Short mmCIF file of C-alpha atoms in Angstrom, two decimals:
data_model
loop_
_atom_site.label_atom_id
_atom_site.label_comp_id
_atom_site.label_asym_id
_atom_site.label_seq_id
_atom_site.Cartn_x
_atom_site.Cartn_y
_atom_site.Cartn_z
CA UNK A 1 -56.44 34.83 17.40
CA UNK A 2 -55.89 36.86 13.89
CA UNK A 3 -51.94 37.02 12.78
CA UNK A 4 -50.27 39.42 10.07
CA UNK A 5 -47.96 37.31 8.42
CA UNK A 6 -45.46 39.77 6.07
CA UNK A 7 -43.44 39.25 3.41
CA UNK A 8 -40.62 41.85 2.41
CA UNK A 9 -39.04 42.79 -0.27
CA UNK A 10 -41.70 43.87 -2.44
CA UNK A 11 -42.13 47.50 -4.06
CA UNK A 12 -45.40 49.01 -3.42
CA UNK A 13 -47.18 51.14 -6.12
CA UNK A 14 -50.23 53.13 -6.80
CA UNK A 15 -52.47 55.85 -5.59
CA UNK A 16 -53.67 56.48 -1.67
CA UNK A 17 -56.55 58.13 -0.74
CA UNK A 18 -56.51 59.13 2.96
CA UNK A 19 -59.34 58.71 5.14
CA UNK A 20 -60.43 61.70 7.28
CA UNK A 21 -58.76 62.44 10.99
CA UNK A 22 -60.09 60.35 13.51
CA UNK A 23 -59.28 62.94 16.35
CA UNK A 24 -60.84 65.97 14.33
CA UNK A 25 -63.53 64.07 13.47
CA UNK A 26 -64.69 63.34 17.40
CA UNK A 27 -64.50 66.92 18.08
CA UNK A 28 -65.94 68.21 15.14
CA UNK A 29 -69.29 65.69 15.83
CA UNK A 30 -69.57 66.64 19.23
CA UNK A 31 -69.67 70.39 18.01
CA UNK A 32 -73.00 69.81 16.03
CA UNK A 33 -74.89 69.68 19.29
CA UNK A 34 -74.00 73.81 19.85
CA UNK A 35 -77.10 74.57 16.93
CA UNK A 36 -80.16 73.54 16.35
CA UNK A 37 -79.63 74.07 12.77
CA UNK A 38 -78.23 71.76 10.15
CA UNK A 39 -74.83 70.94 10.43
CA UNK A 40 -72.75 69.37 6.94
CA UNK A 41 -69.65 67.58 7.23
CA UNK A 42 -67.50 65.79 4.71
CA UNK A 43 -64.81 63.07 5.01
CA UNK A 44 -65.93 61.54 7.99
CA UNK A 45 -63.59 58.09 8.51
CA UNK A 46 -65.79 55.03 8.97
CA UNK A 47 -63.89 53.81 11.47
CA UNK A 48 -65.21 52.08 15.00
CA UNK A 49 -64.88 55.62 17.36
CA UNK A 50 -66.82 57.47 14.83
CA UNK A 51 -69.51 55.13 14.43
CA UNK A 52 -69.74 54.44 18.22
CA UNK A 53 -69.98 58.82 18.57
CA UNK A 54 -72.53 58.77 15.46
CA UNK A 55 -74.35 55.95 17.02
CA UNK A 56 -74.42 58.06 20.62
CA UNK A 57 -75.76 61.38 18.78
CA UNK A 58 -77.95 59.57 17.22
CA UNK A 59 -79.67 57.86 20.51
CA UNK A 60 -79.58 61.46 22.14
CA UNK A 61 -81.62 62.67 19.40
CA UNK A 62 -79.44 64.37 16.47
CA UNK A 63 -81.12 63.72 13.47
CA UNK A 64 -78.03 62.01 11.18
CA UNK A 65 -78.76 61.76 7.26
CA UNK A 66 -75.52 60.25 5.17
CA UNK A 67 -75.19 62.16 2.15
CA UNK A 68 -72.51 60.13 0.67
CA UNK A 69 -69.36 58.31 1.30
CA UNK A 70 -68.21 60.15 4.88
CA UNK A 71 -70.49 62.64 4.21
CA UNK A 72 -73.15 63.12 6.93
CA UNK A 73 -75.65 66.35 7.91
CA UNK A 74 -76.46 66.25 11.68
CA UNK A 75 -78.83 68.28 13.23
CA UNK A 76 -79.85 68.71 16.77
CA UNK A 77 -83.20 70.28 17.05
CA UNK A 78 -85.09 68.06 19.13
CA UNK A 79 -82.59 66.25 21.55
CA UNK A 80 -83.92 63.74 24.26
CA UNK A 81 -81.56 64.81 27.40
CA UNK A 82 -82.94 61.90 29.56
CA UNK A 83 -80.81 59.35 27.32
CA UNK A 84 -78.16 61.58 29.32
CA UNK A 85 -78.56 59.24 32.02
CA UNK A 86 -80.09 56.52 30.66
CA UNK A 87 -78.37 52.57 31.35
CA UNK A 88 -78.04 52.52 27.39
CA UNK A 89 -75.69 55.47 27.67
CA UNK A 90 -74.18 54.77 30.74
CA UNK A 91 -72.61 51.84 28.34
CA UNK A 92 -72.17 53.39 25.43
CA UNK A 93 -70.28 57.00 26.46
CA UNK A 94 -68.48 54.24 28.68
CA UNK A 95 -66.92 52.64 25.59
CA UNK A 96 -65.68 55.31 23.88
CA UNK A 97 -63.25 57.89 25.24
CA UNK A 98 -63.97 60.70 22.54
CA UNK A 99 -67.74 60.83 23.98
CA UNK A 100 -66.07 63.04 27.13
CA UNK A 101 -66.34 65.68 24.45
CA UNK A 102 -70.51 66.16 24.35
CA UNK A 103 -70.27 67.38 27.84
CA UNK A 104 -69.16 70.94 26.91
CA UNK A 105 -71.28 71.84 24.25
CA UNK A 106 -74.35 70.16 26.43
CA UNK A 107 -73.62 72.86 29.47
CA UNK A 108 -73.51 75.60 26.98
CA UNK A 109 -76.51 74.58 25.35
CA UNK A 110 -78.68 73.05 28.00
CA UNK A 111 -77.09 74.07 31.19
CA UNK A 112 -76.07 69.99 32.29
CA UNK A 113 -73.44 67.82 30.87
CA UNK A 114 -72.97 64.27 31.65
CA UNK A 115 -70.61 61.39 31.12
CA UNK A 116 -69.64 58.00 32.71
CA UNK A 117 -66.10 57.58 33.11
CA UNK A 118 -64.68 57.16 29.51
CA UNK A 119 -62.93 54.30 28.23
CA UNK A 120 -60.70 53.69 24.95
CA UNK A 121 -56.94 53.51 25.13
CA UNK A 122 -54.81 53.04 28.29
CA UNK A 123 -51.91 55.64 27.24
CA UNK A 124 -50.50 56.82 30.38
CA UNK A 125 -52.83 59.19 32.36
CA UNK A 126 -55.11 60.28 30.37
CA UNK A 127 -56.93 62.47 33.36
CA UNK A 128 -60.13 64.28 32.96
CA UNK A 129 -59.12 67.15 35.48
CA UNK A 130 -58.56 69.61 32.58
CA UNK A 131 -62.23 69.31 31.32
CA UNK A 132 -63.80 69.64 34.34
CA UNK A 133 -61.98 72.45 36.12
CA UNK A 134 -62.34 74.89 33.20
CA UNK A 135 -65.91 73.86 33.20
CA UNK A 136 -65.67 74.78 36.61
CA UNK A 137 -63.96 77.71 36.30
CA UNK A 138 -66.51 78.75 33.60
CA UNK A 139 -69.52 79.09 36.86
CA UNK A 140 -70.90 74.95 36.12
CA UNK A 141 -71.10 72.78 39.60
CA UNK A 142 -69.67 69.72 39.37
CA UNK A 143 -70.71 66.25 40.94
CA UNK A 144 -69.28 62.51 40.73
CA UNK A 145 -71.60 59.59 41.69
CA UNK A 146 -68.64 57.18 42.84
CA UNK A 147 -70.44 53.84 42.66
CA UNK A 148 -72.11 54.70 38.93
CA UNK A 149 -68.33 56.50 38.23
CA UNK A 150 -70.77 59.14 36.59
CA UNK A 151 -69.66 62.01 36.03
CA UNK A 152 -71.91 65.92 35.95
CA UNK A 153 -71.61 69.17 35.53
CA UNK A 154 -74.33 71.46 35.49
CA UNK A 155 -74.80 75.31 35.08
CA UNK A 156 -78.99 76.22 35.16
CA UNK A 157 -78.04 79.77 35.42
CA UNK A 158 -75.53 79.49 31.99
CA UNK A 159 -71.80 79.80 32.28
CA UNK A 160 -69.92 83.38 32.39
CA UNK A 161 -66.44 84.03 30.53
CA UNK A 162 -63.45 84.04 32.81
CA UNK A 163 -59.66 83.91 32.45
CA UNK A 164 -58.01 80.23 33.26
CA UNK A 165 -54.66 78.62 32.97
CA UNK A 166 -54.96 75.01 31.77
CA UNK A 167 -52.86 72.85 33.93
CA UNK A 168 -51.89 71.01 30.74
CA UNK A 169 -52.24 71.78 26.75
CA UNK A 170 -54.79 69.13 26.46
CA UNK A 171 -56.26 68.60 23.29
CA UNK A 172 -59.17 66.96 23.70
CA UNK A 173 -59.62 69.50 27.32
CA UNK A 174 -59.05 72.64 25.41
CA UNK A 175 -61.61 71.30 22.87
CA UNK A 176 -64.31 70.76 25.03
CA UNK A 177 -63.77 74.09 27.19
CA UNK A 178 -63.60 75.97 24.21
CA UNK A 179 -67.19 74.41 22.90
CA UNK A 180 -68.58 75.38 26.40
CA UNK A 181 -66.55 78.89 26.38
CA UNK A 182 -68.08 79.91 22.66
CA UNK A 183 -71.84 80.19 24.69
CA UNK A 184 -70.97 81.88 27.95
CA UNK A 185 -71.75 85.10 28.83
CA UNK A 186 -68.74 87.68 28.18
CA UNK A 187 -64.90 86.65 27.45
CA UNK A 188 -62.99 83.58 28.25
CA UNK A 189 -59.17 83.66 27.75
CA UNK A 190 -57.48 80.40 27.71
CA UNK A 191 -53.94 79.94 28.51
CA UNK A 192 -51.53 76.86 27.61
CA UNK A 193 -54.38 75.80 24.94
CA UNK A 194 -53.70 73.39 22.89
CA UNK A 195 -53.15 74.61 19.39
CA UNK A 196 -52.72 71.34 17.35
CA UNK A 197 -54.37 71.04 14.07
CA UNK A 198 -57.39 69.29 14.94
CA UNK A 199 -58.00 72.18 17.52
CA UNK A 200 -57.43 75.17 15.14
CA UNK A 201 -59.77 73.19 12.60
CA UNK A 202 -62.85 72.66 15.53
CA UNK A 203 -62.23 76.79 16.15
CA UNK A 204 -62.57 77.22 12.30
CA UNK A 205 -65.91 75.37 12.38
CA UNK A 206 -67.15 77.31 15.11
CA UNK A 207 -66.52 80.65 13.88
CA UNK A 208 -68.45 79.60 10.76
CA UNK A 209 -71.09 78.74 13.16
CA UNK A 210 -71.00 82.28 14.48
CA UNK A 211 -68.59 82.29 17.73
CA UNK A 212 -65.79 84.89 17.91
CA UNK A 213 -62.49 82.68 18.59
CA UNK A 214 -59.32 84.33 18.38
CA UNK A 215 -56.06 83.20 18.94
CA UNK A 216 -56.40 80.05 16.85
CA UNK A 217 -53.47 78.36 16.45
CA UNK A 218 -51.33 80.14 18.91
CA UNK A 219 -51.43 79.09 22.96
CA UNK A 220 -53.45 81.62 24.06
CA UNK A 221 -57.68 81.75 22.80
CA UNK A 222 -59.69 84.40 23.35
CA UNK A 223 -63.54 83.55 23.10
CA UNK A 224 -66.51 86.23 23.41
CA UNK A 225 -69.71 84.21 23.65
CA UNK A 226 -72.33 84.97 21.82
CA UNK A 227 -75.91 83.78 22.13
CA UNK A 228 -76.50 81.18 19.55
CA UNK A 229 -74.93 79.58 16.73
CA UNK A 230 -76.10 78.18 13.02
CA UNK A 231 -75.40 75.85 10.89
CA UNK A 232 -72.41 75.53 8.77
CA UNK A 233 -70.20 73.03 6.71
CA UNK A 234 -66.84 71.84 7.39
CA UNK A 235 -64.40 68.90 5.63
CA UNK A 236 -62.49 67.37 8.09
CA UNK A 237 -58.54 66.96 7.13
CA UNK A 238 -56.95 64.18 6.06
CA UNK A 239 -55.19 62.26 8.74
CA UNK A 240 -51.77 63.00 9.50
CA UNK A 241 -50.89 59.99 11.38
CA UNK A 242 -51.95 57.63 7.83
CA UNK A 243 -50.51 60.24 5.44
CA UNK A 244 -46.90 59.84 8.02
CA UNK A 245 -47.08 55.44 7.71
CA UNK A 246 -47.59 55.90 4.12
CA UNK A 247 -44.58 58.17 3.39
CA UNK A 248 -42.26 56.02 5.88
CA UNK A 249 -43.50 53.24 4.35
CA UNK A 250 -42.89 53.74 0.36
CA UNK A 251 -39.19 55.73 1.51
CA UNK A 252 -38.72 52.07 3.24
CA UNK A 253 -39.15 50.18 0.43
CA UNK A 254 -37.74 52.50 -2.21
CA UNK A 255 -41.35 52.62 -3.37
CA UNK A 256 -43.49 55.15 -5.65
CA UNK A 257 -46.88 56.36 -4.16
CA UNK A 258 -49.03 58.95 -5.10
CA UNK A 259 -51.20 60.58 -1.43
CA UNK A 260 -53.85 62.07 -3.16
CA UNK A 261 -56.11 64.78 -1.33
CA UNK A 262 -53.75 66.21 0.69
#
């Protein structure tokens, strides 16, 4: 079993370069499925998660070309929707919480989501009501194969814009409602979103793309869905959580650090 053994007392010194925001980063790769056109992101982390989601676009058919360090063009032109229920991604989506988040812009796109029951971190309850009732709401039927826990939604007549009340500001639900939302026919208003960060950067992206999102950063999103969107490029932010440990860290030890790219 791997240790940390620390020693205090030291200064630190020098220059930090942040990596890019893990939970922007999820939702932003899960948006590239909305187009078929070419999608170009910068300061992707190359962290575990983001490779696992890369590595799960990828085997659905996005064609992924790295451009540079966390710098990666996706684009889904050609996708092969029976990996959808495939064994292979059965155990992959199963691995990686974040993967929850390909099921909205799926149902937009294609009319049928699906998911096995996520894993990743055990932090309280974690539900996945929120996701699937405003998919719900939205005109998709749902269905749960309790022996596979497999999770589908599916809407072969498209989804149509209604007004909804989240049950609770999730961030990860309010991402992947709004990804179905930006599609559907007429408006969708969606109250108690979420409005961190990550969330106001996804509706950004997506109005680049072509969707008309407004509201960001406020509780309350109103979406008018439009009938396709292009391609665009985005740079994810730095994370917040790293840029936080960094600053605690050098006003612990009386230290002198330069965050650079902020």
């Amino acid at each position: 079993m791997g240790i940390f053994q620390i020693e205090g007392g030291h200064q630190l010194k020098g220059e930090i370069h942040p990596q890019g925001a893990k939970n922007e980063a999820l939702q932003i790769l899960c948006a590239v499925l909305l187009t078929s056109e070419k999608v170009r992101i910068e300061n992707i982390p190359d962290i575990r998660d983001v490779n696992k989601l890369i590595g799960i676009l990828k085997n659905l058919g996005v064609k992924v070309e790295a451009k540079g360090k966390g710098t990666y063009t996706f684009q889904a032109d050609d996708l092969n929707l029976e990996y959808l229920e495939s064994e292979l991604f059965k155990k992959e989506g199963s691995s990686l919480r974040g993967s929850i988040m390909i099921v909205g812009p799926l149902l937009a796109r294609f009319g049928k989501g699906y998911i096995p029951r996520p894993g990743g971190d055990k932090i309280g309850r974690r539900r996945l009501d929120t996701h699937f009732k405003g998919f719900i709401d939205l005109g998709a039927k749902f269905r749960y194969n309790k022996e596979e826990r497999f999770y589908g939604v599916e809407a072969p007549d498209g989804l149509t814009g209604t007004y909804m009340l989240l049950d609770q500001a999730s961030v990860t639900g309010t991402a992947n409602i709004v990804m179905a939302a930006v599609l559907a026919k007429g408006t969708t208003t969606i109250y108690n979103a979420a409005c961190e960060p990550y969330l106001q950067q996804l509706c950004k992206m997506l109005n680049k793309m072509g969707a008309m999102i407004d509201g960001v950063g406020s509780n309350m999103l109103m979406i008018e869905g439009v009938t396709e969107l292009g391609g665009c490029e985005h740079r994810i932010l730095p994370d917040m959580i790293e840029i936080g440990s960094w600053i605690g860290l050098a006003a612990m030890t009386k230290s002198e650090l330069t965050i650079k790219d902020v």
